[in-house]
Coordinates of C-alpha atoms in Angstrom, one line a residue:
Chain A
M276 CA 13.9 23.2 -2.0
S277 CA 11.8 26.2 -3.2
T278 CA 10.4 24.8 -6.4
S279 CA 6.9 23.5 -6.4
F280 CA 5.0 21.3 -8.8
S281 CA 3.4 24.3 -10.3
D282 CA 6.8 25.5 -11.6
I283 CA 7.4 22.1 -13.1
A284 CA 4.0 21.8 -14.7
K285 CA 4.7 25.1 -16.5
Q286 CA 7.5 23.4 -18.4
F287 CA 5.0 21.2 -20.1
N288 CA 2.8 22.5 -22.9
W289 CA -0.6 20.7 -23.1
E290 CA -0.8 20.5 -26.9
E291 CA 2.8 19.4 -27.3
T292 CA 2.3 16.7 -24.7
T293 CA -0.8 15.5 -26.4
R294 CA 0.9 15.3 -29.7
S295 CA 3.8 13.5 -28.2
I296 CA 1.5 10.9 -26.6
Y297 CA -0.4 10.3 -29.8
S298 CA 2.7 9.9 -31.9
K299 CA 4.1 7.0 -29.9
T300 CA 4.6 3.9 -31.9
A301 CA 4.4 0.2 -31.4
I302 CA 8.2 0.1 -30.9
D303 CA 7.9 2.7 -28.1
V304 CA 5.3 0.6 -26.4
E305 CA 7.5 -2.5 -26.6
I306 CA 10.4 -0.6 -25.1
A307 CA 8.2 0.6 -22.3
L308 CA 6.8 -2.9 -21.7
N309 CA 10.4 -4.3 -21.5
S310 CA 11.9 -1.6 -19.4
P311 CA 12.8 -2.6 -15.8
N312 CA 12.4 1.1 -14.8
P313 CA 9.8 2.8 -16.9
T314 CA 10.2 6.5 -17.3
L315 CA 7.6 9.2 -17.9
E316 CA 8.3 8.8 -21.7
D317 CA 7.5 5.1 -21.3
F318 CA 4.3 6.0 -19.4
K319 CA 3.3 8.1 -22.4
A320 CA 3.8 5.2 -24.7
L321 CA 1.7 2.9 -22.4
L322 CA -1.1 5.6 -22.5
S323 CA -0.9 6.0 -26.2
P324 CA -3.4 4.7 -28.9
A325 CA -0.5 2.5 -30.1
A326 CA -0.6 0.6 -26.8
E327 CA -4.2 -0.4 -27.3
N328 CA -2.9 -3.4 -29.4
Y329 CA -0.9 -4.5 -26.4
L330 CA -3.7 -4.6 -23.9
E331 CA -3.3 -8.3 -23.0
E332 CA 0.5 -8.0 -22.5
M333 CA -0.1 -4.9 -20.4
A334 CA -2.7 -6.8 -18.3
Q335 CA -0.4 -9.8 -17.8
K336 CA 2.5 -7.6 -16.7
S337 CA 0.3 -5.5 -14.5
Q338 CA -1.1 -8.5 -12.7
Y339 CA 2.4 -10.0 -12.2
L340 CA 3.8 -6.7 -10.8
T341 CA 0.8 -6.2 -8.5
K342 CA 0.9 -9.7 -7.1
E343 CA 4.6 -9.4 -6.5
R344 CA 4.2 -6.2 -4.5
F345 CA 0.7 -6.5 -2.9
G346 CA 0.3 -10.3 -2.8
N347 CA -3.1 -11.9 -3.3
T348 CA -5.0 -9.4 -1.3
I349 CA -7.5 -6.6 -1.9
Q350 CA -8.0 -3.8 0.6
M351 CA -11.6 -2.9 1.4
Y352 CA -12.8 0.6 2.2
I353 CA -16.1 2.4 2.2
P354 CA -17.1 6.1 1.6
F355 CA -18.7 7.9 4.6
Y356 CA -20.6 11.0 3.4
L357 CA -20.8 13.6 6.1
S358 CA -22.3 16.5 4.2
N359 CA -23.6 17.5 0.8
E360 CA -23.5 21.2 1.4
C361 CA -21.3 23.0 -1.2
Q362 CA -20.4 26.5 -2.2
N363 CA -18.7 25.6 -5.4
I364 CA -20.2 25.3 -8.9
C365 CA -18.7 22.4 -10.7
T366 CA -20.3 21.6 -14.0
Y367 CA -20.2 17.8 -13.5
C368 CA -21.0 17.3 -9.8
G369 CA -24.3 16.3 -8.1
F370 CA -23.4 18.5 -5.0
S371 CA -22.8 21.6 -7.1
L372 CA -24.3 24.8 -5.6
D373 CA -26.6 25.3 -8.5
V374 CA -28.0 21.7 -8.3
K375 CA -31.4 21.8 -6.6
I376 CA -31.2 19.1 -4.0
P377 CA -31.9 19.1 -0.3
R378 CA -28.7 19.8 1.7
K379 CA -27.7 17.9 4.7
T380 CA -24.9 17.9 7.2
L381 CA -24.8 15.2 9.8
T382 CA -25.1 16.1 13.5
D383 CA -22.9 14.4 16.1
Q384 CA -25.6 11.8 16.9
E385 CA -26.1 11.2 13.2
I386 CA -22.4 10.7 12.7
I387 CA -22.2 8.2 15.5
D388 CA -25.3 6.3 14.2
E389 CA -23.8 6.2 10.7
A390 CA -20.5 5.0 12.0
K391 CA -22.2 2.1 13.8
A392 CA -24.2 1.2 10.6
I393 CA -20.9 1.2 8.6
K394 CA -19.1 -0.8 11.2
N395 CA -21.9 -3.4 11.1
L396 CA -21.2 -3.9 7.4
G397 CA -17.7 -5.1 8.5
Y398 CA -15.6 -2.1 7.5
D399 CA -12.6 -0.8 9.3
H400 CA -11.2 1.7 6.8
V401 CA -13.5 4.6 6.0
L402 CA -13.2 7.6 3.6
L403 CA -15.0 10.7 4.9
V404 CA -16.5 12.8 2.1
T405 CA -18.0 16.3 2.1
G406 CA -18.6 19.1 -0.3
E407 CA -16.9 22.5 0.3
A408 CA -18.8 24.6 2.8
N409 CA -16.2 26.1 5.0
K410 CA -18.6 27.8 7.5
T411 CA -20.5 24.6 8.4
V412 CA -18.1 21.9 7.3
G413 CA -14.7 23.4 8.1
V414 CA -11.7 22.0 9.8
D415 CA -13.4 22.1 13.2
Y416 CA -16.3 20.1 12.0
L417 CA -13.9 17.5 10.5
K418 CA -11.8 17.4 13.6
N419 CA -14.9 16.7 15.7
A420 CA -16.1 14.0 13.2
I421 CA -12.8 12.2 13.4
R422 CA -12.9 12.3 17.1
L423 CA -16.4 10.9 17.1
I424 CA -15.7 8.0 14.8
K425 CA -12.2 7.1 15.9
P426 CA -13.5 4.4 18.4
Y427 CA -15.1 2.5 15.5
F428 CA -12.4 2.4 12.8
S429 CA -8.7 1.6 12.3
Q430 CA -8.1 3.9 9.4
I431 CA -9.7 7.2 8.6
S432 CA -9.2 9.0 5.3
I433 CA -10.9 12.2 3.9
E434 CA -11.9 13.5 0.5
V435 CA -12.9 17.1 1.3
Q436 CA -12.0 20.6 0.3
P437 CA -8.2 21.5 0.2
L438 CA -6.9 22.7 3.5
E439 CA -3.9 24.6 4.9
T440 CA -0.8 22.7 6.1
E441 CA -1.6 23.5 9.8
E442 CA -5.1 22.3 9.4
Y443 CA -3.9 19.0 7.9
Q444 CA -1.5 18.7 10.8
A445 CA -4.3 19.2 13.3
L446 CA -6.3 16.5 11.6
V447 CA -3.3 14.1 11.5
E448 CA -3.0 14.6 15.2
E449 CA -6.6 13.6 15.6
G450 CA -6.0 10.4 13.7
L451 CA -6.3 11.2 10.0
H452 CA -4.5 8.7 7.9
A453 CA -4.9 9.7 4.3
V454 CA -6.2 12.5 2.1
L455 CA -7.5 12.2 -1.4
V456 CA -7.5 15.3 -3.5
Y457 CA -7.9 15.1 -7.2
Q458 CA -6.9 17.9 -9.4
E459 CA -9.8 17.0 -11.7
T460 CA -7.9 18.3 -14.7
Y461 CA -4.4 19.6 -15.2
H462 CA -5.6 21.8 -18.1
K463 CA -5.2 25.1 -16.4
E464 CA -7.4 27.2 -18.7
N465 CA -10.2 24.7 -19.0
Y466 CA -10.1 24.0 -15.2
K467 CA -11.7 27.4 -14.8
L468 CA -14.5 26.5 -17.2
H469 CA -15.4 23.4 -15.2
H470 CA -15.1 25.2 -11.9
P471 CA -16.6 28.6 -12.6
K472 CA -17.5 29.6 -9.0
G473 CA -16.4 29.0 -5.4
K474 CA -13.0 28.4 -3.7
K475 CA -12.4 25.5 -6.0
S476 CA -12.0 27.7 -9.0
N477 CA -8.5 28.5 -7.8
Y478 CA -6.4 26.1 -9.9
E479 CA -3.1 26.9 -8.3
Y480 CA -4.3 26.4 -4.7
R481 CA -5.7 23.0 -5.5
L482 CA -2.5 22.1 -7.4
E483 CA -0.3 22.8 -4.4
T484 CA -2.5 20.9 -2.0
P485 CA -0.4 17.7 -2.1
E486 CA 2.6 19.7 -1.1
R487 CA 0.8 21.1 1.9
L488 CA -0.2 17.5 2.7
G489 CA 3.4 16.3 2.4
K490 CA 4.6 19.0 4.8
A491 CA 1.9 18.1 7.2
G492 CA 3.3 14.5 7.4
I493 CA 0.3 12.7 6.0
H494 CA 0.7 8.9 5.8
K495 CA -0.9 8.6 2.4
M496 CA -2.2 10.9 -0.3
G497 CA -4.4 10.1 -3.3
L498 CA -4.2 11.8 -6.6
G499 CA -6.3 11.6 -9.7
I500 CA -8.1 13.2 -12.5
L501 CA -11.8 13.3 -13.3
I502 CA -11.8 11.2 -16.5
G503 CA -13.9 12.9 -19.1
L504 CA -13.2 16.6 -18.5
E505 CA -10.2 16.8 -20.8
D506 CA -8.2 14.3 -22.9
W507 CA -7.7 11.5 -20.4
R508 CA -4.3 10.6 -21.8
T509 CA -2.8 14.0 -21.5
D510 CA -4.3 14.6 -18.1
S511 CA -3.0 11.2 -16.8
F512 CA 0.5 12.1 -18.0
F513 CA 0.4 15.3 -16.0
C514 CA -1.0 13.4 -13.0
A515 CA 1.9 10.9 -13.2
T516 CA 4.4 13.7 -13.5
H517 CA 2.9 15.2 -10.3
L518 CA 3.2 11.8 -8.6
N519 CA 6.8 11.4 -9.6
Y520 CA 7.6 14.8 -8.3
L521 CA 5.8 14.2 -5.0
E522 CA 7.3 10.7 -4.4
K523 CA 10.8 12.1 -4.5
K524 CA 10.1 15.1 -2.4
F525 CA 7.9 13.4 0.2
W526 CA 9.5 10.0 0.4
Q527 CA 7.8 8.9 3.6
T528 CA 4.3 9.2 2.1
R529 CA 2.4 6.4 0.3
Y530 CA 0.5 7.3 -2.8
S531 CA -2.7 6.1 -4.5
I532 CA -4.4 6.9 -7.7
S533 CA -8.2 6.7 -8.3
F534 CA -10.1 6.5 -11.6
P535 CA -13.4 8.3 -11.3
R536 CA -14.9 8.7 -14.7
L537 CA -17.7 10.8 -15.9
R538 CA -20.4 9.1 -17.9
P539 CA -22.3 10.6 -20.7
H540 CA -25.8 11.3 -19.6
A541 CA -29.0 12.9 -20.9
G542 CA -29.0 16.7 -20.3
G543 CA -25.5 16.7 -18.8
T544 CA -22.5 18.6 -20.2
E545 CA -21.0 16.9 -23.2
L546 CA -17.8 15.0 -22.3
K547 CA -14.7 15.9 -24.2
S548 CA -13.0 12.7 -23.7
V549 CA -15.0 9.5 -23.3
I550 CA -12.9 6.6 -22.0
T551 CA -14.0 3.1 -23.0
D552 CA -13.8 0.1 -20.6
K553 CA -10.8 -1.1 -22.6
Q554 CA -9.0 2.2 -22.3
L555 CA -9.7 2.4 -18.6
V556 CA -8.0 -1.0 -18.3
Q557 CA -5.2 0.3 -20.3
L558 CA -4.8 3.3 -18.0
I559 CA -4.9 1.2 -14.9
C560 CA -2.3 -1.2 -16.3
A561 CA -0.1 1.7 -17.5
Y562 CA 0.0 3.1 -14.0
R563 CA 1.0 -0.2 -12.5
I564 CA 3.7 -0.9 -15.1
F565 CA 5.0 2.6 -14.5
N566 CA 5.0 2.4 -10.7
Q567 CA 4.9 -1.0 -8.9
E568 CA 4.3 0.4 -5.4
L569 CA 1.4 2.7 -6.2
E570 CA -1.9 1.9 -4.7
L571 CA -4.7 1.8 -7.3
S572 CA -8.2 2.3 -6.1
M573 CA -11.7 1.6 -7.6
S574 CA -15.1 2.8 -6.5
T575 CA -18.7 1.5 -7.1
R576 CA -19.2 3.9 -10.0
E577 CA -18.2 1.0 -12.2
S578 CA -20.3 -1.9 -13.3
E579 CA -20.4 -5.3 -11.7
N580 CA -18.7 -7.0 -14.6
F581 CA -16.0 -4.4 -14.8
R582 CA -15.3 -4.6 -11.1
N583 CA -15.3 -8.4 -11.0
N584 CA -12.5 -8.5 -13.5
I585 CA -10.5 -5.4 -12.6
I586 CA -9.5 -7.0 -9.3
K587 CA -7.0 -9.1 -11.1
L588 CA -5.5 -6.4 -13.2
G589 CA -3.7 -4.0 -10.8
I590 CA -6.3 -2.6 -8.4
T591 CA -5.3 -2.8 -4.8
S592 CA -8.2 -1.3 -2.9
I593 CA -11.9 -1.2 -3.7
S594 CA -15.1 -0.1 -2.1
A595 CA -18.4 -1.9 -2.0
D596 CA -22.0 -1.4 -0.8
S597 CA -21.5 2.4 -1.1
K598 CA -23.9 5.2 -0.5
T599 CA -23.1 8.6 -1.7
E600 CA -25.5 10.6 0.4
P601 CA -24.9 11.8 4.0
G602 CA -26.6 9.4 6.4
G603 CA -27.1 6.8 3.6
Y604 CA -26.1 3.7 5.6
N605 CA -28.3 4.4 8.6
Q606 CA -31.2 6.2 6.8
P607 CA -31.0 6.1 3.0
K608 CA -32.4 9.0 1.1
E609 CA -31.5 8.9 -2.6
S610 CA -32.5 12.6 -3.1
L611 CA -29.3 13.6 -1.3
E612 CA -26.8 11.6 -3.3
Q613 CA -23.8 12.8 -5.2
F614 CA -23.9 10.3 -8.0
E615 CA -25.7 7.1 -8.6
I616 CA -23.6 4.0 -7.9
D617 CA -23.6 1.3 -10.5
D618 CA -22.5 -1.8 -8.5
K619 CA -25.0 -2.2 -5.7
R620 CA -24.0 -5.6 -4.4
S621 CA -23.6 -6.2 -0.7
T622 CA -20.3 -6.2 1.0
Q623 CA -20.6 -9.9 1.6
E624 CA -21.5 -10.7 -2.0
F625 CA -18.6 -8.7 -3.3
A626 CA -16.2 -10.1 -0.7
N627 CA -17.1 -13.5 -2.0
I628 CA -16.4 -12.5 -5.6
I629 CA -13.0 -11.3 -4.5
K630 CA -12.4 -14.7 -2.9
Q631 CA -13.5 -16.5 -6.0
Q632 CA -10.9 -14.6 -7.9
G633 CA -8.2 -16.0 -5.6
Y634 CA -7.8 -12.9 -3.4
E635 CA -8.3 -12.3 0.3
P636 CA -10.4 -9.2 1.0
V637 CA -8.5 -7.3 3.8
F638 CA -10.7 -5.1 6.0
K639 CA -8.0 -4.2 8.5
D640 CA -4.5 -3.2 7.5
W641 CA -3.8 -0.3 9.8
D642 CA -4.1 0.3 13.5
K643 CA -4.8 3.4 15.6
V644 CA -1.6 2.7 17.6
L645 CA 0.4 3.4 14.4
Q646 CA -1.0 6.9 14.1
Chain B
M180 CA 21.4 -30.9 13.2
E181 CA 22.1 -28.3 15.8
K182 CA 19.1 -26.6 17.3
L183 CA 18.7 -22.9 16.8
V184 CA 18.5 -20.9 20.0
I185 CA 17.2 -17.4 20.2
A186 CA 16.9 -15.8 23.7
N187 CA 17.1 -19.2 25.3
K188 CA 14.3 -20.6 23.2
E189 CA 15.1 -23.7 21.1
F190 CA 13.8 -24.1 17.6
E191 CA 14.0 -27.2 15.4
S192 CA 13.2 -25.3 12.3
R193 CA 15.4 -22.6 10.9
L194 CA 12.7 -21.3 8.6
F195 CA 10.5 -18.4 9.8
L196 CA 7.4 -17.3 7.9
G197 CA 5.6 -14.1 7.2
T198 CA 1.8 -14.0 7.0
G199 CA 1.1 -11.3 4.4
K200 CA 0.0 -11.7 0.7
F201 CA -1.7 -15.1 1.0
S202 CA -4.9 -15.5 -1.0
S203 CA -6.8 -16.8 2.0
Y204 CA -6.3 -17.5 5.7
D205 CA -6.8 -21.2 5.1
L206 CA -4.0 -21.3 2.6
M207 CA -1.8 -19.3 4.9
E208 CA -2.4 -21.8 7.7
K209 CA -1.8 -24.8 5.5
S210 CA 1.4 -23.3 4.1
I211 CA 2.7 -22.5 7.6
L212 CA 2.0 -26.0 8.7
S213 CA 3.7 -27.6 5.6
S214 CA 6.8 -25.3 6.2
A215 CA 7.1 -26.7 9.7
S216 CA 8.0 -23.2 10.8
E217 CA 7.9 -22.5 14.5
L218 CA 8.2 -18.8 14.4
V219 CA 5.7 -16.7 12.4
T220 CA 5.6 -13.0 12.1
V221 CA 2.3 -11.0 11.9
A222 CA 1.9 -7.3 11.2
L223 CA 0.3 -5.7 14.2
K224 CA -1.7 -3.6 11.8
R225 CA -3.5 -6.6 10.4
V226 CA -4.6 -7.8 13.8
N227 CA -7.7 -6.8 15.7
L228 CA -5.9 -6.3 19.0
T229 CA -9.1 -6.3 21.0
E230 CA -10.2 -9.7 19.8
G231 CA -7.1 -11.7 21.1
E232 CA -7.0 -15.3 19.9
N233 CA -10.4 -14.9 18.1
D234 CA -8.8 -12.5 15.6
T235 CA -9.0 -14.0 12.0
I236 CA -5.2 -14.1 11.4
L237 CA -4.3 -15.2 14.9
S238 CA -6.9 -18.0 15.0
H239 CA -5.2 -19.5 11.9
I240 CA -1.7 -19.6 13.5
N241 CA -2.9 -20.9 16.8
H242 CA -0.9 -24.1 17.0
E243 CA 1.1 -25.6 19.9
H244 CA 4.4 -25.5 18.0
I245 CA 4.0 -22.1 16.4
N246 CA 5.4 -19.0 18.2
L247 CA 4.0 -15.6 17.4
L248 CA 6.4 -12.8 16.4
P249 CA 4.4 -9.5 16.1
N250 CA 6.0 -6.9 13.9
T251 CA 5.8 -3.2 13.8
S252 CA 5.3 -2.7 10.1
G253 CA 3.8 0.7 9.4
V254 CA 5.7 2.7 12.0
R255 CA 8.0 5.5 10.8
N256 CA 10.2 6.2 13.8
A257 CA 11.4 4.9 17.1
K258 CA 8.7 6.6 19.1
E259 CA 5.9 5.1 17.1
A260 CA 7.7 1.7 17.2
V261 CA 8.0 1.7 21.0
F262 CA 4.4 2.7 21.4
A263 CA 3.2 0.0 19.0
A264 CA 5.4 -2.6 20.7
E265 CA 4.0 -2.0 24.1
L266 CA 0.4 -2.3 22.9
A267 CA 1.3 -5.5 21.0
R268 CA 2.9 -7.0 24.1
E269 CA -0.2 -6.2 26.2
A270 CA -2.7 -7.5 23.6
L271 CA -0.8 -10.5 22.3
E272 CA 0.9 -11.5 25.5
T273 CA 4.3 -12.0 24.1
N274 CA 7.5 -9.9 24.6
W275 CA 8.9 -11.1 21.3
L276 CA 9.0 -8.5 18.7
K277 CA 10.2 -8.1 15.1
L278 CA 11.2 -4.5 15.1
E279 CA 10.8 -3.0 11.7
I280 CA 10.9 0.7 11.0
H281 CA 10.8 1.6 7.4
P282 CA 9.7 5.1 6.8
D283 CA 10.1 4.8 3.1
P284 CA 7.0 3.1 1.8
K285 CA 8.4 2.5 -1.7
Y286 CA 11.3 0.2 -1.0
L287 CA 10.5 -0.5 2.6
L288 CA 14.1 -0.1 3.6
P289 CA 14.8 0.0 7.3
D290 CA 15.9 3.3 9.0
P291 CA 19.1 2.3 10.8
I292 CA 19.1 5.3 13.1
E293 CA 15.5 4.9 14.4
T294 CA 15.9 1.2 14.6
L295 CA 18.9 1.4 16.8
K296 CA 17.2 3.9 19.0
A297 CA 14.1 1.9 19.4
A298 CA 16.0 -1.4 19.9
E299 CA 17.9 0.1 22.8
E300 CA 14.7 1.3 24.5
L301 CA 12.8 -1.9 23.9
V302 CA 15.5 -4.1 25.2
K303 CA 15.5 -2.0 28.4
K304 CA 11.7 -2.5 28.6
G305 CA 12.2 -6.3 28.5
F306 CA 11.4 -7.1 24.9
I307 CA 13.1 -9.9 22.9
V308 CA 14.0 -7.7 20.0
L309 CA 14.7 -9.1 16.5
P310 CA 15.4 -6.1 14.3
Y311 CA 14.9 -6.0 10.5
I312 CA 17.9 -4.1 9.3
N313 CA 20.1 -3.3 6.3
A314 CA 23.0 -5.7 5.6
D315 CA 25.4 -3.3 7.3
P316 CA 27.9 -5.1 9.6
V317 CA 28.5 -2.0 11.8
I318 CA 24.8 -1.4 12.5
C319 CA 24.4 -5.1 13.2
K320 CA 27.2 -5.0 15.8
R321 CA 25.6 -1.8 17.3
L322 CA 22.3 -3.6 17.6
E323 CA 24.0 -6.6 19.3
D324 CA 25.7 -4.1 21.7
V325 CA 22.4 -2.7 22.8
G326 CA 21.1 -6.2 23.5
T327 CA 18.9 -7.4 20.6
S328 CA 18.4 -11.2 20.6
A329 CA 19.2 -11.6 16.9
V330 CA 19.7 -9.4 13.8
M331 CA 17.7 -9.7 10.7
P332 CA 19.7 -8.2 7.8
L333 CA 18.1 -8.1 4.4
G334 CA 19.2 -10.2 1.4
S335 CA 17.7 -7.7 -1.0
P336 CA 14.8 -5.3 -0.9
I337 CA 11.7 -6.9 0.6
G338 CA 9.4 -8.7 -1.8
T339 CA 11.8 -8.6 -4.7
N340 CA 12.7 -12.3 -4.8
K341 CA 16.2 -11.3 -5.9
G342 CA 18.1 -13.5 -3.4
L343 CA 21.3 -12.6 -1.5
E344 CA 22.3 -9.5 -3.4
T345 CA 24.0 -8.3 -0.2
L346 CA 26.1 -11.4 0.0
A347 CA 29.5 -9.9 0.8
M348 CA 28.1 -7.9 3.7
L349 CA 26.0 -10.8 5.0
K350 CA 29.2 -12.9 5.2
I351 CA 30.9 -10.3 7.4
I352 CA 27.8 -10.0 9.6
I353 CA 27.7 -13.7 10.1
A354 CA 31.5 -13.9 10.8
Q355 CA 31.3 -11.1 13.4
S356 CA 28.0 -11.8 15.1
N357 CA 27.6 -13.3 18.6
I358 CA 23.8 -13.5 18.2
P359 CA 21.8 -15.4 15.6
V360 CA 21.7 -13.9 12.2
V361 CA 18.3 -14.3 10.4
I362 CA 18.4 -13.4 6.7
D363 CA 15.1 -11.6 6.0
A364 CA 13.7 -10.1 2.8
G365 CA 14.4 -10.8 -0.8
I366 CA 14.7 -14.6 -0.5
G367 CA 12.9 -15.6 -3.6
S368 CA 13.5 -19.3 -4.1
P369 CA 14.5 -22.4 -2.1
S370 CA 18.0 -22.2 -3.5
H371 CA 18.4 -18.7 -1.9
A372 CA 17.4 -20.2 1.4
A373 CA 19.8 -23.0 1.0
Q374 CA 22.6 -20.6 0.1
A375 CA 21.8 -18.5 3.2
M376 CA 22.1 -21.6 5.3
E377 CA 25.3 -22.7 3.6
I378 CA 27.1 -19.4 4.3
G379 CA 26.2 -19.9 8.0
A380 CA 23.1 -17.8 8.6
D381 CA 21.2 -19.1 11.6
A382 CA 17.7 -18.8 10.0
V383 CA 15.8 -17.3 7.1
L384 CA 12.5 -15.5 7.0
V385 CA 10.4 -16.0 3.9
N386 CA 7.0 -14.6 2.9
T387 CA 6.4 -13.4 -0.7
A388 CA 8.1 -16.3 -2.4
I389 CA 5.7 -18.7 -0.7
A390 CA 2.5 -16.6 -0.5
V391 CA 2.6 -15.5 -4.2
S392 CA 3.6 -18.8 -5.7
Q393 CA 1.2 -20.9 -7.7
N394 CA 1.1 -23.5 -5.0
P395 CA 2.1 -22.0 -1.6
V396 CA 1.7 -25.2 0.4
E397 CA 4.2 -27.1 -1.8
M398 CA 6.5 -24.0 -2.0
A399 CA 6.5 -23.9 1.8
E400 CA 7.6 -27.5 1.9
A401 CA 10.3 -26.8 -0.7
F402 CA 11.6 -24.0 1.5
K403 CA 11.6 -26.3 4.5
L404 CA 13.6 -28.9 2.7
A405 CA 16.0 -26.3 1.2
T406 CA 16.6 -24.8 4.6
I407 CA 17.4 -28.2 6.1
A408 CA 19.6 -29.2 3.2
G409 CA 21.6 -25.9 3.4
R410 CA 22.0 -26.2 7.2
M411 CA 23.2 -29.8 6.9
A412 CA 25.7 -28.8 4.3
Y413 CA 26.9 -26.1 6.5
E414 CA 27.4 -28.4 9.5
A415 CA 29.0 -31.0 7.3
K416 CA 31.5 -28.4 6.2
L417 CA 31.5 -27.5 2.5
G418 CA 34.7 -27.9 0.6
K419 CA 36.6 -24.9 -0.6
V420 CA 35.9 -23.4 -4.0
N421 CA 38.8 -23.9 -6.5
E422 CA 39.4 -22.3 -9.8
K423 CA 41.0 -25.5 -11.2
A424 CA 40.3 -29.2 -11.0
E425 CA 41.7 -31.0 -8.1
A426 CA 42.2 -34.8 -8.3
S427 CA 40.5 -36.8 -5.6
S428 CA 43.4 -39.2 -5.6
P429 CA 46.5 -37.2 -5.1
L430 CA 49.2 -37.9 -7.6
T431 CA 52.1 -37.8 -5.1
Q432 CA 50.6 -40.2 -2.7
F433 CA 53.1 -42.9 -3.6
L434 CA 55.9 -40.9 -2.1
S435 CA 54.6 -41.1 1.5

């Protein structure tokens, strides 16, 4: 098969897609809600303004489908920042090259100390995070980091710069389980405005990253958009289209979707598309109704109240107690962080909340021997 | 009722349980106890292999009458399965194994080619192999030929609660098999379990239908009773199914 998603994406016009989503009616939403196998057109209806009146029905259905598939369990993970060095300029990011913060990349000893600190919190699944600084934090650095922390954790994922197929293969061999790589936005022209400088400004290279991952035989890949850059509805439709394409092509891979959203803040760039809490619930439920097997992930960017309640509505994995600066668990230094987290409760506190909601927090659901 | 025998081991109960999806380990333990199951499968990936009996899941199924059946959920091919099985055997001190190889994470359907390959190798290595497999009579015979101790064909895709959608194939598998047939996956209600027993399955494995119900402890008991009822009915020989009414007092009896 020689087609790639970038060929498929070209068949969709952004403005037409947007119009189509906004013209969905209550009847379209009801059809989508009742469909045993929702299509991408149904997904559009579930994303549409018309579906806002069906939020309770959507939530009920999402909860039911999630429980049927994932049971009464919530997977726990934690981000593990290795470096905040970055050669990219991204208009929204705290690690952007033009942001004046001290830069730090963990040494071998610091990586081990940090791994021990995270392990002490009870975590077994970690997500390694870096900026994009290929000279200092390239594939060799990542390989070494995985090797160093492998004795401590059952599942290691990464959220780093896009890599080549062979590089991913090398990391999979070291014990890498999953890769999260968000397109940020599928609006090709505006992507360039949000990412004016650095390797990340290459839209096509980023867009084809999941295909390189699929070829490398990764166990799981995570997709997503940065909610707020462009119309979240249209962007989510493109993301779901991407997901659909990948699922059929790389049928041995598991998929997850995350929901990072930008928040309006003083002095920051104005957001094009502000998503309300209600709409974020709508989006999460829409994904679940569209795809029952999809893992849906939530970070500590969200508030305590939102996170307490979202557990029941379709989310399958969640982080807690997170630090977004390199070395943050062992030696916290807020001046280094990527973004300020909202929910600062301890792991134990949050695990208790999960239990109170009738779910078992699962810290281990993978094993090195399966790698 | 006849006892179930798998690999020379006798079981009173013909209901096997899975341990996933429960809202707490306590509830899982209570449900397993109320089901009276004697064989419980645990995904290797959920267990802290270095902690042995102190592992959270294992400590909750540590009862005299309960046998552990580790499973290889998560592996994608025969090589990974054999590797995982050997580590499970060493860490958990049992050579019983539920072999499951489903490289497709969406429907979790077993890969028949890799399963057969792994089964053959694991039997040679001394494992008691119970393979999770499609309801395909030929692959079930092939698994029997390489020495598995049972076959575990699916009733419908795992977690779907759809019941015995593969009924016609299951009947052939049961008719042909010289080893126990355990119907695994898709059993969504006690009536499905009873039906499986009535058609002559040797046992059933249930997880989602119990774990995700409103009251898992009661549901586990309901499955226990249904499994017993179905098996009793099977042993008592069910009457044949007729299209028309048949008088219980024959009309021509006066002639004899």
